[in-house]
C-alpha cells in the first residue's frame, strides 16, 4: 500500500541563515507560512537547503528546528546525504530520533562511484533506519545517471519507499512508476511539475515552492481534479517566476523573493553571491502570488 502521508506538494525548504548558523526565528516563520498556504510536507536539508554548505551539526540543528516549528502539522522528509556513508548514516539515525517521516539521499557525491557502490550505499541507509528511504535522483548535479534497470534494483531494496526524480526523462519515470505501484514518486523540476504528474508522480518537491506554494498547489489540485486547462494555465504562471529565478540563480533569487515578500531568510552561503541590483529589480517586477 502506498504511504499516502508522503504524497503531495513538499517545498524543498530553503535554510534561513544568520551569523551564528541556522536562523531559528526565520525558520519558524517560513514553515508557518508554508503550512498556512496548505503544503503537505517539507523536504529538509536538500540541495535547496544548501546542505552541501553546512556542517553536520548545523544540519541536525536545522531538522530539530523544523520538527519543533512544524509540531506534527506537516510530513517531514529529512535529506541526510553527505559525502561519506558514515556521515549519512549518522544523520539518518538523528532524523529517526527526531521523528521525521522519511529520510532521503542523493546518490553518493563527488567521486564517480560504480553502480555496485551506489546500491550498497542505499542498502546501508535502508538498514540503518526503520523509516522509508527516498532516493534522490538528480543526474544533472551528481553526474550519476542510472538506467531504469539500475533504479529498479535500488527501489527493490526493502525499506526504499520511493524516489525524488529530478530529470526530464519522463519515459523512465513512467516505466518505474508502473513497476512500483506502491512506492512514492516525486517530480523534482518545478518547471515540469505537470509533466511529472502526467507520468505518474504522486507529488512534487521543489525550491520555488518556497515562494509560490499556492500556485504550485493550484497545478497539483487542478491535475488531481482532472481540470487540465487550469493545470496548464497555472503551470504557465508558475513558469514565469521559475524562468526568472533560473536566469539569476535559483537559490539566491528565491531567498530574495522571500525578503521582498516580507520574510528575511538571509543570504545564501558563499560561494553563492548576493544578487546584483539588476536582478533584484527584475525580481521586484514578478507578480506576488
Ligand atoms: O529538485 C530542485 N533542483 C535543485 C529540486 O535544487 C537543483 C528544483 O526545484 C529546481 O531548483 C527548480 C528550478 O530549476 O526546478
Tab-separated table of C-alpha atoms and ligand atoms in Angstrom:
chain	number	residue	atom	x	y	z
A	1	UNK	CA	0.000	0.000	0.000
A	2	UNK	CA	1.264	3.423	-0.940
A	3	UNK	CA	2.167	5.656	2.002
A	4	UNK	CA	-0.365	8.457	1.463
A	5	UNK	CA	1.261	10.585	4.140
A	6	UNK	CA	4.291	11.042	1.901
A	7	UNK	CA	2.325	12.143	-1.179
A	8	UNK	CA	1.650	15.710	-2.294
A	9	UNK	CA	3.418	19.036	-2.503
A	10	UNK	CA	6.570	19.442	-0.416
A	11	UNK	CA	8.705	22.581	-0.644
A	12	UNK	CA	12.427	21.773	-0.708
A	13	UNK	CA	12.884	24.042	2.272
A	14	UNK	CA	15.361	26.923	1.964
A	15	UNK	CA	17.590	27.217	5.022
A	16	UNK	CA	17.412	30.625	6.717
A	17	UNK	CA	20.869	31.635	7.949
A	18	UNK	CA	22.129	34.224	10.400
A	19	UNK	CA	25.705	34.950	11.550
A	20	UNK	CA	25.735	32.085	14.047
A	21	UNK	CA	24.138	29.416	11.842
A	22	UNK	CA	20.515	28.468	11.258
A	23	UNK	CA	18.151	31.370	11.937
A	24	UNK	CA	15.548	29.591	14.060
A	25	UNK	CA	13.090	32.521	14.157
A	26	UNK	CA	13.050	32.905	10.361
A	27	UNK	CA	12.841	29.115	10.009
A	28	UNK	CA	9.741	29.072	12.167
A	29	UNK	CA	8.199	31.942	10.172
A	30	UNK	CA	8.898	30.187	6.864
A	31	UNK	CA	7.495	26.817	7.937
A	32	UNK	CA	4.386	28.542	9.339
A	33	UNK	CA	3.886	30.459	6.117
A	34	UNK	CA	4.143	27.269	4.055
A	35	UNK	CA	1.851	25.326	6.392
A	36	UNK	CA	-0.715	28.125	6.165
A	37	UNK	CA	-0.515	28.004	2.363
A	38	UNK	CA	-1.588	24.357	2.561
A	39	UNK	CA	1.506	22.397	1.531
A	40	UNK	CA	1.522	18.741	2.551
A	41	UNK	CA	5.041	18.488	3.869
A	42	UNK	CA	8.639	19.714	3.821
A	43	UNK	CA	11.815	18.292	2.351
A	44	UNK	CA	14.551	19.481	4.685
A	45	UNK	CA	18.295	19.871	4.173
A	46	UNK	CA	18.493	19.040	0.471
A	47	UNK	CA	20.127	20.933	-2.404
A	48	UNK	CA	17.703	23.821	-1.955
A	49	UNK	CA	18.575	23.830	1.754
A	50	UNK	CA	22.272	24.383	0.891
A	51	UNK	CA	23.171	21.127	2.658
A	52	UNK	CA	26.491	20.976	0.905
A	53	UNK	CA	27.444	24.295	2.569
A	54	UNK	CA	26.503	23.250	6.112
A	55	UNK	CA	28.221	21.249	8.838
A	56	UNK	CA	26.585	18.064	10.102
A	57	UNK	CA	25.822	19.767	13.426
A	58	UNK	CA	24.066	22.610	11.608
A	59	UNK	CA	22.052	20.112	9.618
A	60	UNK	CA	20.922	18.443	12.834
A	61	UNK	CA	20.039	21.828	14.284
A	62	UNK	CA	18.034	22.653	11.145
A	63	UNK	CA	15.975	19.458	11.384
A	64	UNK	CA	15.369	19.942	15.101
A	65	UNK	CA	14.160	23.485	14.388
A	66	UNK	CA	11.829	22.255	11.672
A	67	UNK	CA	10.355	19.494	13.831
A	68	UNK	CA	9.780	21.994	16.608
A	69	UNK	CA	8.025	24.564	14.446
A	70	UNK	CA	6.021	22.042	12.422
A	71	UNK	CA	4.733	20.327	15.576
A	72	UNK	CA	3.212	17.402	13.687
A	73	UNK	CA	1.263	19.581	11.221
A	74	UNK	CA	3.249	18.525	8.143
A	75	UNK	CA	5.050	15.481	6.793
A	76	UNK	CA	8.819	15.913	7.115
A	77	UNK	CA	11.366	14.222	4.870
A	78	UNK	CA	14.935	14.715	6.068
A	79	UNK	CA	17.615	14.739	3.410
A	80	UNK	CA	20.596	13.000	5.030
A	81	UNK	CA	23.051	12.620	2.154
A	82	UNK	CA	26.635	13.720	2.842
A	83	UNK	CA	29.922	12.963	1.121
A	84	UNK	CA	30.535	9.888	3.305
A	85	UNK	CA	28.387	6.879	4.148
A	86	UNK	CA	29.215	7.235	7.844
A	87	UNK	CA	28.033	10.862	7.803
A	88	UNK	CA	24.774	9.986	6.032
A	89	UNK	CA	24.075	7.132	8.466
A	90	UNK	CA	24.627	9.450	11.434
A	91	UNK	CA	22.166	11.974	10.027
A	92	UNK	CA	19.662	9.190	9.289
A	93	UNK	CA	19.803	7.987	12.915
A	94	UNK	CA	19.324	11.557	14.066
A	95	UNK	CA	16.342	12.061	11.716
A	96	UNK	CA	14.627	8.962	13.068
A	97	UNK	CA	15.205	10.098	16.639
A	98	UNK	CA	13.707	13.499	15.793
A	99	UNK	CA	10.509	11.932	14.436
A	100	UNK	CA	10.924	12.614	10.704
A	101	UNK	CA	8.557	10.652	8.426
A	102	UNK	CA	11.212	9.551	5.934
A	103	UNK	CA	14.847	10.073	5.041
A	104	UNK	CA	16.215	10.772	1.607
A	105	UNK	CA	19.612	10.966	-0.012
A	106	UNK	CA	21.219	11.981	-3.263
A	107	UNK	CA	23.362	9.352	-4.918
A	108	UNK	CA	26.903	9.372	-3.443
A	109	UNK	CA	28.666	12.612	-4.279
A	110	UNK	CA	31.854	13.762	-5.959
A	111	UNK	CA	33.717	10.566	-6.990
A	112	UNK	CA	32.402	8.623	-9.947
A	113	UNK	CA	31.190	5.626	-7.954
A	114	UNK	CA	30.140	2.462	-9.748
A	115	UNK	CA	26.629	1.066	-9.503
A	116	UNK	CA	27.753	-1.594	-7.004
A	117	UNK	CA	28.799	1.204	-4.656
A	118	UNK	CA	25.694	3.296	-5.227
A	119	UNK	CA	23.415	0.334	-4.492
A	120	UNK	CA	25.406	-0.627	-1.398
A	121	UNK	CA	25.093	2.941	-0.115
A	122	UNK	CA	21.279	2.733	-0.223
A	123	UNK	CA	21.350	-0.745	1.336
A	124	UNK	CA	23.325	0.667	4.256
A	125	UNK	CA	20.934	3.597	4.638
A	126	UNK	CA	17.876	1.330	4.476
A	127	UNK	CA	19.361	-0.972	7.129
A	128	UNK	CA	20.224	1.915	9.451
A	129	UNK	CA	16.711	3.241	9.938
A	130	UNK	CA	13.169	1.919	10.042
A	131	UNK	CA	11.993	4.993	8.112
A	132	UNK	CA	11.248	4.816	4.395
A	133	UNK	CA	14.267	5.838	2.317
A	134	UNK	CA	13.595	8.093	-0.656
A	135	UNK	CA	16.221	8.001	-3.402
A	136	UNK	CA	17.080	11.463	-4.690
A	137	UNK	CA	17.928	11.034	-8.350
A	138	UNK	CA	19.373	14.260	-9.764
A	139	UNK	CA	21.837	13.272	-12.504
A	140	UNK	CA	22.479	16.853	-13.677
A	141	UNK	CA	24.060	17.747	-10.307
A	142	UNK	CA	25.524	14.438	-9.136
A	143	UNK	CA	26.849	13.280	-12.522
A	144	UNK	CA	25.421	9.817	-11.762
A	145	UNK	CA	22.941	8.719	-14.405
A	146	UNK	CA	21.257	5.434	-13.538
A	147	UNK	CA	19.393	3.266	-16.023
A	148	UNK	CA	15.794	2.218	-15.487
A	149	UNK	CA	17.036	-1.260	-14.532
A	150	UNK	CA	19.534	0.144	-12.004
A	151	UNK	CA	16.943	2.437	-10.400
A	152	UNK	CA	14.557	-0.529	-10.233
A	153	UNK	CA	17.187	-2.584	-8.455
A	154	UNK	CA	17.615	0.103	-5.788
A	155	UNK	CA	13.847	0.548	-5.480
A	156	UNK	CA	13.572	-3.186	-4.794
A	157	UNK	CA	15.544	-2.834	-1.535
A	158	UNK	CA	13.052	-3.332	1.297
A	159	UNK	CA	12.547	-0.009	3.093
A	160	UNK	CA	13.241	2.081	-0.004
A	161	UNK	CA	9.954	3.942	-0.173
A	162	UNK	CA	10.290	5.849	-3.412
A	163	UNK	CA	12.231	8.398	-5.371
A	164	UNK	CA	12.569	12.093	-5.948
A	165	UNK	CA	13.072	12.305	-9.694
A	166	UNK	CA	14.810	15.453	-10.945
A	167	UNK	CA	15.226	14.654	-14.605
A	168	UNK	CA	13.199	15.234	-17.743
A	169	UNK	CA	13.254	11.580	-18.779
A	170	UNK	CA	9.556	11.091	-18.159
A	171	UNK	CA	9.581	7.830	-20.071
A	172	UNK	CA	11.884	6.496	-17.353
A	173	UNK	CA	9.657	7.908	-14.612
A	174	UNK	CA	6.548	6.328	-16.153
A	175	UNK	CA	8.212	2.912	-16.535
A	176	UNK	CA	9.445	2.885	-12.942
A	177	UNK	CA	6.151	4.199	-11.594
A	178	UNK	CA	4.333	1.393	-13.385
A	179	UNK	CA	6.740	-1.210	-12.000
A	180	UNK	CA	6.425	0.030	-8.386
A	181	UNK	CA	2.783	0.997	-7.834
A	182	UNK	CA	3.172	1.002	-4.041
A	183	UNK	CA	6.159	3.377	-3.863
A	184	UNK	CA	6.022	7.162	-3.821
A	185	UNK	CA	7.469	9.217	-6.688
A	186	UNK	CA	8.089	12.947	-6.669
A	187	UNK	CA	8.673	15.248	-9.581
A	188	UNK	CA	11.789	17.317	-8.935
A	189	UNK	CA	11.830	20.015	-11.644
A	190	UNK	CA	9.314	22.668	-10.684
A	191	UNK	CA	9.063	23.905	-14.267
A	192	UNK	CA	7.875	20.425	-15.317
A	193	UNK	CA	5.611	19.514	-12.392
A	194	UNK	CA	2.601	18.889	-14.593
A	195	UNK	CA	4.632	16.649	-16.917
A	196	UNK	CA	5.860	14.660	-13.922
A	197	UNK	CA	2.322	14.260	-12.592
A	198	UNK	CA	1.192	13.100	-16.041
A	199	UNK	CA	3.970	10.473	-15.961
A	200	UNK	CA	2.565	9.209	-12.664
A	201	UNK	CA	4.325	11.203	-9.922
A	202	UNK	CA	2.465	11.308	-6.589
A	203	UNK	CA	3.538	14.883	-5.954
A	204	UNK	CA	6.481	17.203	-6.211
A	205	UNK	CA	9.395	18.549	-4.218
A	206	UNK	CA	10.902	21.857	-5.294
A	207	UNK	CA	12.770	25.015	-4.422
A	208	UNK	CA	10.376	27.531	-5.941
A	209	UNK	CA	7.543	26.057	-3.831
A	210	UNK	CA	9.019	28.169	-1.011
A	211	UNK	CA	7.979	31.325	-2.832
A	212	UNK	CA	4.902	30.225	-4.786
A	213	UNK	CA	3.271	27.460	-2.728
A	214	UNK	CA	-0.273	28.412	-3.663
A	215	UNK	CA	0.494	28.478	-7.379
A	216	UNK	CA	2.137	25.053	-7.186
A	217	UNK	CA	-0.772	23.661	-5.172
A	218	UNK	CA	-3.102	25.038	-7.840
A	219	UNK	CA	-1.250	22.995	-10.510
A	220	UNK	CA	-1.417	19.868	-8.338
A	221	UNK	CA	-5.056	20.275	-7.312
A	222	UNK	CA	-6.239	21.046	-10.855
A	223	UNK	CA	-4.400	17.969	-12.148
A	224	UNK	CA	-5.974	15.788	-9.498
A	225	UNK	CA	-9.399	17.206	-10.323
A	226	UNK	CA	-8.821	16.351	-14.000
A	227	UNK	CA	-9.003	20.030	-14.932
A	228	UNK	CA	-6.159	20.143	-17.460
A	229	UNK	CA	-6.990	23.614	-18.731
A	230	UNK	CA	-6.490	25.115	-15.280
A	231	UNK	CA	-3.472	22.909	-14.567
A	232	UNK	CA	-1.727	24.085	-17.745
A	233	UNK	CA	-2.574	27.730	-17.085
A	234	UNK	CA	-1.270	27.526	-13.509
A	235	UNK	CA	1.932	25.771	-14.615
A	236	UNK	CA	2.473	28.511	-17.209
A	237	UNK	CA	2.073	31.163	-14.482
A	238	UNK	CA	4.460	29.262	-12.194
A	239	UNK	CA	6.981	29.093	-15.021
A	240	UNK	CA	7.137	32.882	-15.359
A	241	UNK	CA	8.651	33.026	-11.887
A	242	UNK	CA	10.786	29.911	-12.432
A	243	UNK	CA	12.252	31.310	-15.675
A	244	UNK	CA	13.265	34.493	-13.832
A	245	UNK	CA	14.908	32.685	-10.919
A	246	UNK	CA	16.725	30.325	-13.287
A	247	UNK	CA	18.179	33.386	-15.023
A	248	UNK	CA	19.600	34.947	-11.855
A	249	UNK	CA	20.308	31.806	-9.780
A	250	UNK	CA	17.553	29.734	-8.169
A	251	UNK	CA	18.528	29.822	-4.508
A	252	UNK	CA	19.728	33.452	-4.157
A	253	UNK	CA	16.642	34.553	-6.142
A	254	UNK	CA	14.206	32.532	-4.021
A	255	UNK	CA	15.734	33.987	-0.855
A	256	UNK	CA	15.457	37.488	-2.309
A	257	UNK	CA	11.822	36.895	-3.307
A	258	UNK	CA	11.015	35.878	0.273
A	259	UNK	CA	12.712	39.042	1.502
A	260	UNK	CA	10.736	41.161	-0.973
A	261	UNK	CA	7.606	39.481	0.397
A	262	UNK	CA	8.380	40.364	3.973
A	263	UNK	CA	10.348	37.364	5.233
A	264	UNK	CA	14.101	37.850	5.539
A	265	UNK	CA	15.810	34.442	5.488
A	266	UNK	CA	19.282	35.903	4.963
A	267	UNK	CA	21.660	35.323	2.059
A	268	UNK	CA	22.836	32.065	0.567
A	269	UNK	CA	26.228	30.988	1.831
A	270	UNK	CA	29.332	31.578	-0.274
A	271	UNK	CA	30.433	30.626	-2.884
A	272	UNK	CA	26.922	31.930	-3.742
A	273	UNK	CA	26.995	35.709	-4.055
A	274	UNK	CA	24.288	38.266	-3.340
A	275	UNK	CA	22.268	39.249	-6.410
A	276	UNK	CA	23.194	42.429	-8.254
A	277	UNK	CA	20.790	45.389	-8.497
A	278	UNK	CA	19.586	44.456	-11.966
A	279	UNK	CA	18.469	41.035	-10.737
A	280	UNK	CA	16.724	42.485	-7.680
A	281	UNK	CA	14.854	44.996	-9.862
A	282	UNK	CA	13.732	42.205	-12.215
A	283	UNK	CA	12.522	40.058	-9.298
A	284	UNK	CA	10.584	43.022	-7.879
A	285	UNK	CA	8.520	43.070	-11.071
A	286	UNK	CA	7.284	39.497	-10.583
A	287	UNK	CA	3.705	39.196	-9.534
A	288	UNK	CA	3.345	38.105	-5.902
A	289	UNK	CA	1.167	35.043	-5.641
B	1	LIG	O1	14.958	19.126	-7.335
B	1	LIG	C1	15.264	21.463	-7.404
B	1	LIG	N1	16.537	21.252	-8.004
B	1	LIG	C2	17.652	21.701	-7.452
B	1	LIG	C3	14.677	20.216	-6.960
B	1	LIG	O2	17.707	22.212	-6.377
B	1	LIG	C4	18.888	21.514	-8.226
B	1	LIG	C5	14.257	22.157	-8.330
B	1	LIG	O3	13.249	22.615	-7.505
B	1	LIG	C6	14.854	23.294	-9.138
B	1	LIG	O4	15.521	24.209	-8.298
B	1	LIG	C7	13.809	24.062	-9.924
B	1	LIG	C8	14.399	25.118	-10.828
B	1	LIG	O5	15.058	24.521	-11.925
B	1	LIG	O6	13.061	23.171	-10.691
